[in-house]
mmCIF file of C-alpha atoms and ligand atoms in Angstrom:
data_model
loop_
_atom_site.group_PDB
_atom_site.id
_atom_site.type_symbol
_atom_site.label_atom_id
_atom_site.label_comp_id
_atom_site.label_asym_id
_atom_site.label_seq_id
_atom_site.Cartn_x
_atom_site.Cartn_y
_atom_site.Cartn_z
ATOM 1 C CA MET A 1 0.264 0.239 0.578
ATOM 2 C CA ALA A 2 1.466 3.873 -0.425
ATOM 3 C CA GLN A 3 4.034 4.890 1.385
ATOM 4 C CA THR A 4 4.673 7.900 2.781
ATOM 5 C CA THR A 5 6.956 9.719 2.509
ATOM 6 C CA SER A 6 7.599 12.020 5.236
ATOM 7 C CA ASP A 7 7.751 11.708 8.963
ATOM 8 C CA GLY A 8 4.980 14.030 9.676
ATOM 9 C CA PRO A 9 1.290 13.788 10.037
ATOM 10 C CA LEU A 10 -0.465 12.870 6.653
ATOM 11 C CA LEU A 11 -3.561 14.542 6.939
ATOM 12 C CA GLN A 12 -3.028 17.862 8.430
ATOM 13 C CA VAL A 13 -6.510 19.776 9.330
ATOM 14 C CA ARG A 14 -5.625 23.646 10.056
ATOM 15 C CA ASN A 15 -8.180 25.410 11.907
ATOM 16 C CA VAL A 16 -11.228 24.402 9.459
ATOM 17 C CA ASP A 17 -14.340 26.231 8.690
ATOM 18 C CA ILE A 18 -17.093 25.330 6.044
ATOM 19 C CA GLU A 19 -19.413 27.518 5.295
ATOM 20 C CA TYR A 20 -22.607 26.525 2.738
ATOM 21 C CA ARG A 21 -23.648 29.901 1.073
ATOM 22 C CA THR A 22 -26.991 30.211 -0.381
ATOM 23 C CA ARG A 23 -29.070 33.374 -2.105
ATOM 24 C CA GLU A 24 -31.435 32.855 1.198
ATOM 25 C CA ARG A 25 -29.240 31.833 3.914
ATOM 26 C CA GLN A 26 -25.714 31.251 5.162
ATOM 27 C CA VAL A 27 -24.888 27.432 6.954
ATOM 28 C CA ARG A 28 -21.487 27.393 9.142
ATOM 29 C CA ALA A 29 -21.061 23.164 9.017
ATOM 30 C CA THR A 30 -17.980 22.925 11.523
ATOM 31 C CA HIS A 31 -15.897 26.187 12.586
ATOM 32 C CA ASP A 32 -12.045 25.854 13.936
ATOM 33 C CA VAL A 33 -12.072 22.963 13.267
ATOM 34 C CA SER A 34 -8.344 20.959 13.233
ATOM 35 C CA PHE A 35 -6.727 16.947 13.507
ATOM 36 C CA ASP A 36 -3.840 15.724 12.401
ATOM 37 C CA VAL A 37 -3.834 11.985 10.697
ATOM 38 C CA TRP A 38 -1.055 9.591 10.641
ATOM 39 C CA PRO A 39 -0.236 7.814 8.489
ATOM 40 C CA GLY A 40 -2.002 3.676 8.715
ATOM 41 C CA ASP A 41 -4.393 5.371 11.569
ATOM 42 C CA ARG A 42 -7.429 4.556 11.327
ATOM 43 C CA PHE A 43 -9.245 8.593 12.161
ATOM 44 C CA ILE A 44 -13.368 8.806 12.882
ATOM 45 C CA LEU A 45 -14.947 12.009 13.044
ATOM 46 C CA LEU A 46 -18.214 11.760 15.394
ATOM 47 C CA GLY A 47 -20.547 13.575 15.905
ATOM 48 C CA PRO A 48 -24.374 13.498 15.789
ATOM 49 C CA SER A 49 -25.662 14.267 12.697
ATOM 50 C CA GLY A 50 -25.669 17.993 10.883
ATOM 51 C CA CYS A 51 -22.277 18.474 12.730
ATOM 52 C CA GLY A 52 -20.011 19.095 9.532
ATOM 53 C CA LYS A 53 -18.710 15.398 8.864
ATOM 54 C CA SER A 54 -19.377 14.821 6.272
ATOM 55 C CA SER A 55 -18.522 18.133 4.915
ATOM 56 C CA LEU A 56 -15.155 17.853 6.597
ATOM 57 C CA LEU A 57 -14.313 14.668 4.778
ATOM 58 C CA LYS A 58 -15.606 16.393 1.526
ATOM 59 C CA ALA A 59 -13.438 18.999 1.955
ATOM 60 C CA ALA A 60 -10.179 16.305 2.855
ATOM 61 C CA GLY A 61 -11.879 14.665 -0.457
ATOM 62 C CA GLY A 62 -11.101 18.055 -2.191
ATOM 63 C CA PHE A 63 -14.581 17.904 -2.992
ATOM 64 C CA LEU A 64 -15.159 21.438 -0.982
ATOM 65 C CA SER A 65 -13.029 24.331 -0.001
ATOM 66 C CA PRO A 66 -13.162 25.827 3.862
ATOM 67 C CA ARG A 67 -14.481 29.161 4.555
ATOM 68 C CA GLY A 68 -11.445 29.018 6.885
ATOM 69 C CA GLY A 69 -7.933 27.240 7.824
ATOM 70 C CA GLU A 70 -6.952 24.869 5.462
ATOM 71 C CA MET A 71 -6.151 21.249 4.375
ATOM 72 C CA LEU A 72 -3.218 19.723 3.472
ATOM 73 C CA LEU A 73 -1.977 16.542 2.605
ATOM 74 C CA GLU A 74 1.722 15.386 2.654
ATOM 75 C CA GLY A 75 2.320 19.502 3.326
ATOM 76 C CA GLN A 76 0.623 20.507 -0.279
ATOM 77 C CA ARG A 77 -3.087 22.292 0.720
ATOM 78 C CA ILE A 78 -5.841 20.405 -0.560
ATOM 79 C CA CYS A 79 -7.842 22.344 -3.241
ATOM 80 C CA ALA A 80 -9.060 19.830 -5.909
ATOM 81 C CA PRO A 81 -10.427 15.899 -5.933
ATOM 82 C CA GLY A 82 -6.853 13.427 -6.426
ATOM 83 C CA PRO A 83 -6.986 9.655 -6.410
ATOM 84 C CA GLU A 84 -4.259 9.558 -3.366
ATOM 85 C CA ARG A 85 -7.600 10.753 -2.024
ATOM 86 C CA MET A 86 -10.009 8.121 -2.532
ATOM 87 C CA MET A 87 -14.360 7.998 -1.359
ATOM 88 C CA VAL A 88 -16.263 5.541 -0.591
ATOM 89 C CA PHE A 89 -20.235 6.719 0.467
ATOM 90 C CA GLN A 90 -22.902 5.566 2.273
ATOM 91 C CA GLU A 91 -25.574 4.962 -1.120
ATOM 92 C CA PHE A 92 -25.558 2.233 -2.857
ATOM 93 C CA ASP A 93 -25.559 3.183 -6.184
ATOM 94 C CA GLN A 94 -22.713 4.587 -7.111
ATOM 95 C CA LEU A 95 -21.011 1.816 -8.718
ATOM 96 C CA PRO A 96 -21.715 3.009 -12.538
ATOM 97 C CA PRO A 97 -25.354 0.127 -13.527
ATOM 98 C CA TRP A 98 -23.839 -0.050 -16.682
ATOM 99 C CA LYS A 99 -20.296 -1.265 -15.909
ATOM 100 C CA THR A 100 -19.828 -5.304 -14.378
ATOM 101 C CA VAL A 101 -17.770 -5.492 -11.368
ATOM 102 C CA LEU A 102 -14.598 -6.194 -12.781
ATOM 103 C CA GLU A 103 -15.184 -2.723 -14.719
ATOM 104 C CA ASN A 104 -16.690 -0.837 -11.651
ATOM 105 C CA VAL A 105 -13.259 -1.374 -9.952
ATOM 106 C CA MET A 106 -10.841 -1.105 -13.765
ATOM 107 C CA PHE A 107 -12.417 1.341 -14.174
ATOM 108 C CA PRO A 108 -10.956 4.584 -12.061
ATOM 109 C CA LEU A 109 -7.557 2.498 -12.757
ATOM 110 C CA LEU A 110 -8.008 3.057 -16.427
ATOM 111 C CA ALA A 111 -9.150 6.718 -16.227
ATOM 112 C CA SER A 112 -6.313 7.907 -14.005
ATOM 113 C CA ARG A 113 -4.107 6.629 -16.547
ATOM 114 C CA LYS A 114 -2.390 4.314 -13.543
ATOM 115 C CA ALA A 115 -2.132 1.301 -15.566
ATOM 116 C CA THR A 116 -2.277 -0.066 -18.825
ATOM 117 C CA ARG A 117 -6.168 -2.476 -19.410
ATOM 118 C CA ALA A 118 -4.114 -5.736 -18.558
ATOM 119 C CA GLN A 119 -3.041 -4.139 -14.896
ATOM 120 C CA ALA A 120 -5.916 -2.672 -14.242
ATOM 121 C CA ARG A 121 -7.596 -6.481 -15.012
ATOM 122 C CA ASP A 122 -5.064 -8.095 -12.510
ATOM 123 C CA THR A 123 -5.176 -5.232 -9.500
ATOM 124 C CA ALA A 124 -8.463 -5.053 -10.225
ATOM 125 C CA LEU A 125 -9.418 -8.930 -9.881
ATOM 126 C CA HIS A 126 -7.344 -9.250 -6.987
ATOM 127 C CA PHE A 127 -8.899 -6.611 -4.420
ATOM 128 C CA LEU A 128 -11.833 -8.396 -5.637
ATOM 129 C CA ASP A 129 -10.466 -11.868 -4.549
ATOM 130 C CA LYS A 130 -9.738 -9.615 -1.087
ATOM 131 C CA VAL A 131 -13.274 -8.498 -0.537
ATOM 132 C CA GLY A 132 -14.140 -11.615 -1.272
ATOM 133 C CA LEU A 133 -15.703 -11.149 -4.700
ATOM 134 C CA ALA A 134 -13.146 -12.253 -7.456
ATOM 135 C CA ASP A 135 -16.727 -14.970 -8.196
ATOM 136 C CA PHE A 136 -18.759 -12.207 -9.029
ATOM 137 C CA ALA A 137 -16.152 -10.327 -11.396
ATOM 138 C CA ASP A 138 -18.750 -10.493 -14.316
ATOM 139 C CA VAL A 139 -21.702 -9.519 -12.097
ATOM 140 C CA MET A 140 -23.852 -6.152 -12.804
ATOM 141 C CA PRO A 141 -23.544 -4.146 -10.124
ATOM 142 C CA HIS A 142 -28.001 -4.339 -9.948
ATOM 143 C CA MET A 143 -27.222 -8.354 -9.124
ATOM 144 C CA LEU A 144 -25.698 -7.266 -5.847
ATOM 145 C CA SER A 145 -26.937 -6.920 -2.336
ATOM 146 C CA GLY A 146 -26.280 -4.133 -0.458
ATOM 147 C CA GLY A 147 -23.493 -5.106 1.402
ATOM 148 C CA MET A 148 -21.691 -6.959 -2.293
ATOM 149 C CA LYS A 149 -21.707 -3.160 -3.719
ATOM 150 C CA GLN A 150 -19.461 -1.987 -0.348
ATOM 151 C CA ARG A 151 -17.251 -4.294 -1.274
ATOM 152 C CA VAL A 152 -17.112 -3.455 -4.700
ATOM 153 C CA ALA A 153 -16.655 -0.069 -3.877
ATOM 154 C CA ILE A 154 -14.135 -0.949 -1.106
ATOM 155 C CA ALA A 155 -12.295 -2.893 -3.299
ATOM 156 C CA ARG A 156 -12.458 0.473 -6.054
ATOM 157 C CA ALA A 157 -11.000 3.056 -3.611
ATOM 158 C CA LEU A 158 -8.480 -0.044 -2.425
ATOM 159 C CA ALA A 159 -7.089 -0.782 -6.295
ATOM 160 C CA MET A 160 -5.710 2.675 -6.630
ATOM 161 C CA LYS A 161 -3.256 2.260 -3.446
ATOM 162 C CA PRO A 162 -4.634 5.727 -2.114
ATOM 163 C CA ARG A 163 -2.766 8.381 0.531
ATOM 164 C CA ILE A 164 -5.749 8.176 2.078
ATOM 165 C CA LEU A 165 -9.601 5.994 2.365
ATOM 166 C CA LEU A 166 -12.159 9.013 2.711
ATOM 167 C CA MET A 167 -15.459 6.583 4.106
ATOM 168 C CA ASP A 168 -19.166 7.939 5.163
ATOM 169 C CA GLU A 169 -20.839 6.448 6.980
ATOM 170 C CA PRO A 170 -19.708 3.221 4.135
ATOM 171 C CA PHE A 171 -22.206 0.842 6.593
ATOM 172 C CA ALA A 172 -25.268 3.120 7.930
ATOM 173 C CA ALA A 173 -27.231 1.290 5.218
ATOM 174 C CA LEU A 174 -26.577 -2.244 5.720
ATOM 175 C CA ASP A 175 -28.384 -4.839 8.557
ATOM 176 C CA ALA A 176 -26.891 -4.590 11.923
ATOM 177 C CA LEU A 177 -25.267 -8.285 10.945
ATOM 178 C CA THR A 178 -23.604 -6.964 7.176
ATOM 179 C CA ARG A 179 -22.766 -3.754 9.330
ATOM 180 C CA ARG A 180 -21.022 -5.959 11.879
ATOM 181 C CA THR A 181 -19.579 -8.618 9.137
ATOM 182 C CA MET A 182 -18.138 -5.222 6.961
ATOM 183 C CA GLN A 183 -16.632 -4.401 9.887
ATOM 184 C CA GLU A 184 -14.654 -6.937 10.619
ATOM 185 C CA GLU A 185 -14.098 -7.599 6.737
ATOM 186 C CA LEU A 186 -12.509 -3.984 7.037
ATOM 187 C CA LEU A 187 -11.353 -4.340 9.922
ATOM 188 C CA ALA A 188 -9.006 -7.914 8.214
ATOM 189 C CA LEU A 189 -8.791 -5.491 5.627
ATOM 190 C CA TRP A 190 -6.607 -3.147 6.989
ATOM 191 C CA GLU A 191 -3.929 -5.425 9.010
ATOM 192 C CA GLU A 192 -3.279 -6.631 5.666
ATOM 193 C CA GLU A 193 -2.686 -3.614 3.643
ATOM 194 C CA ARG A 194 -2.175 -1.297 6.263
ATOM 195 C CA PHE A 195 -4.013 1.679 4.214
ATOM 196 C CA THR A 196 -4.963 5.676 6.055
ATOM 197 C CA LEU A 197 -8.410 5.642 6.736
ATOM 198 C CA LEU A 198 -11.147 8.947 7.940
ATOM 199 C CA PHE A 199 -13.823 7.354 8.258
ATOM 200 C CA VAL A 200 -17.039 9.216 9.312
ATOM 201 C CA THR A 201 -19.924 7.747 11.456
ATOM 202 C CA HIS A 202 -22.389 8.936 14.212
ATOM 203 C CA SER A 203 -22.193 5.391 16.333
ATOM 204 C CA ILE A 204 -19.847 5.704 18.897
ATOM 205 C CA GLU A 205 -20.447 1.176 18.643
ATOM 206 C CA GLU A 206 -18.968 2.012 15.245
ATOM 207 C CA ALA A 207 -16.565 4.981 15.991
ATOM 208 C CA LEU A 208 -14.423 1.737 18.747
ATOM 209 C CA VAL A 209 -14.631 -0.945 16.860
ATOM 210 C CA VAL A 210 -13.599 0.666 14.052
ATOM 211 C CA GLY A 211 -11.015 3.435 14.434
ATOM 212 C CA SER A 212 -7.717 3.885 16.421
ATOM 213 C CA ARG A 213 -8.833 7.747 16.688
ATOM 214 C CA ILE A 214 -11.892 9.047 17.055
ATOM 215 C CA LEU A 215 -12.765 12.944 16.880
ATOM 216 C CA VAL A 216 -15.304 14.098 18.869
ATOM 217 C CA LEU A 217 -17.487 16.950 17.435
ATOM 218 C CA SER A 218 -20.316 18.889 18.474
ATOM 219 C CA PRO A 219 -23.108 19.156 17.503
ATOM 220 C CA HIS A 220 -24.134 21.823 14.516
ATOM 221 C CA PRO A 221 -21.647 23.759 14.301
ATOM 222 C CA GLY A 222 -18.841 21.118 14.304
ATOM 223 C CA ARG A 223 -16.530 21.479 16.506
ATOM 224 C CA VAL A 224 -14.209 19.976 18.349
ATOM 225 C CA ARG A 225 -15.262 18.441 21.738
ATOM 226 C CA ALA A 226 -12.446 16.195 22.044
ATOM 227 C CA GLU A 227 -9.719 13.223 20.380
ATOM 228 C CA LEU A 228 -9.717 9.717 21.624
ATOM 229 C CA ASN A 229 -7.230 6.573 21.511
ATOM 230 C CA CYS A 230 -9.534 3.973 20.749
ATOM 231 C CA HIS A 231 -7.082 1.405 19.416
ATOM 232 C CA GLN A 232 -7.674 -1.265 21.954
ATOM 233 C CA TYR A 233 -10.823 -1.733 21.113
ATOM 234 C CA SER A 234 -12.033 -4.949 18.494
ATOM 235 C CA LEU A 235 -15.652 -6.493 17.928
ATOM 236 C CA ASN A 236 -14.839 -9.287 20.338
ATOM 237 C CA ASP A 237 -15.126 -6.395 23.053
ATOM 238 C CA PHE A 238 -18.296 -5.051 22.621
ATOM 239 C CA GLY A 239 -20.655 -5.535 25.695
ATOM 240 C CA SER A 240 -16.946 -6.026 27.888
ATOM 241 C CA GLU A 241 -16.681 -2.944 31.157
ATOM 242 C CA ALA A 242 -14.329 -1.062 29.206
ATOM 243 C CA PHE A 243 -15.994 -0.614 25.852
ATOM 244 C CA GLN A 244 -18.690 -0.007 27.726
ATOM 245 C CA HIS A 245 -17.021 2.254 29.535
ATOM 246 C CA ALA A 246 -15.410 3.910 26.660
ATOM 247 C CA ALA A 247 -18.704 4.435 25.535
ATOM 248 C CA ARG A 248 -20.358 6.510 28.058
ATOM 249 C CA HIS A 249 -17.227 8.880 27.911
ATOM 250 C CA ILE A 250 -17.839 9.674 24.583
ATOM 251 C CA HIS A 251 -21.770 9.971 25.266
ATOM 252 C CA ASP A 252 -20.763 12.244 27.975
ATOM 253 C CA LEU A 253 -18.095 14.048 26.082
ATOM 254 C CA LEU A 254 -21.079 14.890 23.635
ATOM 255 C CA PHE A 255 -23.961 16.266 25.247
ATOM 256 C CA PRO A 256 -21.918 16.637 29.156
ATOM 257 C CA THR A 257 -24.600 17.185 32.149
ATOM 258 C CA THR A 258 -23.120 19.878 34.788
ATOM 259 C CA ALA A 259 -25.696 21.754 36.726
ATOM 260 C CA SER A 260 -24.227 25.444 35.360
ATOM 261 C CA ASP A 261 -26.115 23.925 32.290
ATOM 262 C CA PRO A 262 -30.080 24.312 32.550
ATOM 263 C CA ARG A 263 -30.681 26.068 29.420
ATOM 264 C CA PRO A 264 -33.503 24.903 27.579
ATOM 265 C CA GLU A 265 -31.845 24.729 24.100
ATOM 266 C CA GLN A 266 -28.784 23.193 26.165
ATOM 267 C CA LYS A 267 -31.400 20.293 26.950
ATOM 268 C CA GLN A 268 -32.905 19.803 23.380
ATOM 269 C CA GLU A 269 -30.100 19.809 21.907
ATOM 270 C CA ARG A 270 -28.824 16.690 24.309
ATOM 271 C CA ALA A 271 -32.210 15.296 23.108
ATOM 272 C CA TYR A 272 -30.851 16.473 19.492
ATOM 273 C CA VAL A 273 -27.608 14.010 20.100
ATOM 274 C CA ALA A 274 -29.394 11.518 21.353
ATOM 275 C CA ALA A 275 -32.051 10.528 19.278
ATOM 276 C CA THR A 276 -29.322 10.494 16.189
ATOM 277 C CA LEU A 277 -26.356 9.155 17.718
ATOM 278 C CA HIS A 278 -27.620 5.547 18.374
ATOM 279 C CA SER A 279 -29.830 5.199 15.303
ATOM 280 C CA SER A 280 -27.331 3.234 13.160
HETATM 281 N N1 LIG B 301 -24.249 21.497 0.307
HETATM 282 C C1 LIG B 301 -25.520 22.092 0.625
HETATM 283 N N2 LIG B 301 -25.812 23.442 1.355
HETATM 284 C C2 LIG B 301 -26.275 23.800 2.211
HETATM 285 N N3 LIG B 301 -26.418 23.107 2.992
HETATM 286 C C3 LIG B 301 -25.668 22.354 3.316
HETATM 287 C C4 LIG B 301 -25.009 21.586 2.102
HETATM 288 N N4 LIG B 301 -24.568 20.724 2.311
HETATM 289 C C5 LIG B 301 -24.674 20.371 4.103
HETATM 290 N N5 LIG B 301 -24.892 21.336 4.405
HETATM 291 C C6 LIG B 301 -25.524 21.974 6.298
HETATM 292 O O1 LIG B 301 -24.098 21.688 7.107
HETATM 293 C C7 LIG B 301 -24.750 21.109 7.588
HETATM 294 C C8 LIG B 301 -22.920 19.741 8.383
HETATM 295 O O2 LIG B 301 -24.056 19.192 7.042
HETATM 296 P P1 LIG B 301 -23.153 17.527 7.372
HETATM 297 O O3 LIG B 301 -23.801 17.105 6.059
HETATM 298 O O4 LIG B 301 -21.955 18.039 7.041
HETATM 299 O O5 LIG B 301 -23.001 16.832 8.612
HETATM 300 P P2 LIG B 301 -23.582 14.869 8.188
HETATM 301 O O6 LIG B 301 -22.310 15.404 10.542
HETATM 302 O O7 LIG B 301 -22.036 14.560 7.985
HETATM 303 O O8 LIG B 301 -25.024 15.401 8.838
HETATM 304 P P3 LIG B 301 -24.823 13.465 8.603
HETATM 305 O O9 LIG B 301 -24.736 13.614 9.998
HETATM 306 O O10 LIG B 301 -26.600 14.055 9.460
HETATM 307 O O11 LIG B 301 -24.763 12.754 7.073
HETATM 308 C C9 LIG B 301 -25.801 20.715 7.728
HETATM 309 O O12 LIG B 301 -26.524 21.891 8.450
HETATM 310 C C10 LIG B 301 -26.179 20.773 6.647
HETATM 311 O O13 LIG B 301 -27.626 21.481 6.368
#
């Protein structure tokens, strides 16, 4: 998998403000967000709906420009999308339906001229094998389940050997069992390939299992509440005392309860976070 050339952070996010402006209104999605992603990190952006997680990911992908602050990949300012930053989305329709599974995985390799047709085919088959879909290479996407489509999207992204893999709630639309399996598979792939991952979720449990580090964001507009290490937890730790304790700690970070916190809007905020956070 891709190696970095420097000893510093791979991705540096510095004081990032993201705003959306329409004719009618201006929405501030994030405020003064800073964090570093190091090579091999499984870095999680965690927070309630609307706190700007997807916006941060899109900015890292180069799909939107921060209003303030900057994002640097290996010291270079991110200002456009690039093949070294591959994205996997939540939606199952991210695969062009007129291409076979194999053609879907080959496509970015060919479009970016990273590989000849023969090389692209070999690489695509290699990564389809890694995600357990070697037998489905010639199948059209509409014949796959949601989980299988997400596996193809992951294979397609990893085949590009990106500097960083950007995942926006990739398992949120899957049923609970498939979601668990996909988390397991992603971790197994990471063990083999050691890619760098920036992963968005609003599930505390998913953050603890998938991540090695978690950035906890406040509700809208997203600000950094905390950054935590969580590399010690795996899928086997679900239900353990330490896991529950960590989950509770994050929960409390997301909506702190203090005696001097009686304002109605803060109560509303807590109810909102509670409603959105565990809806996965
Ligand atoms: N294209 C857009 N135009 C205007 N406002 C937007 C746009 N995209 C996002 N927003 C607003 O920016 C804020 C952050 O949105 P974003 O999708 O980044 O949050 P999120 O934390 O990823 O939410 P979710 O978990 O629901 O996907 C929200 O208030 C949202 O309404």
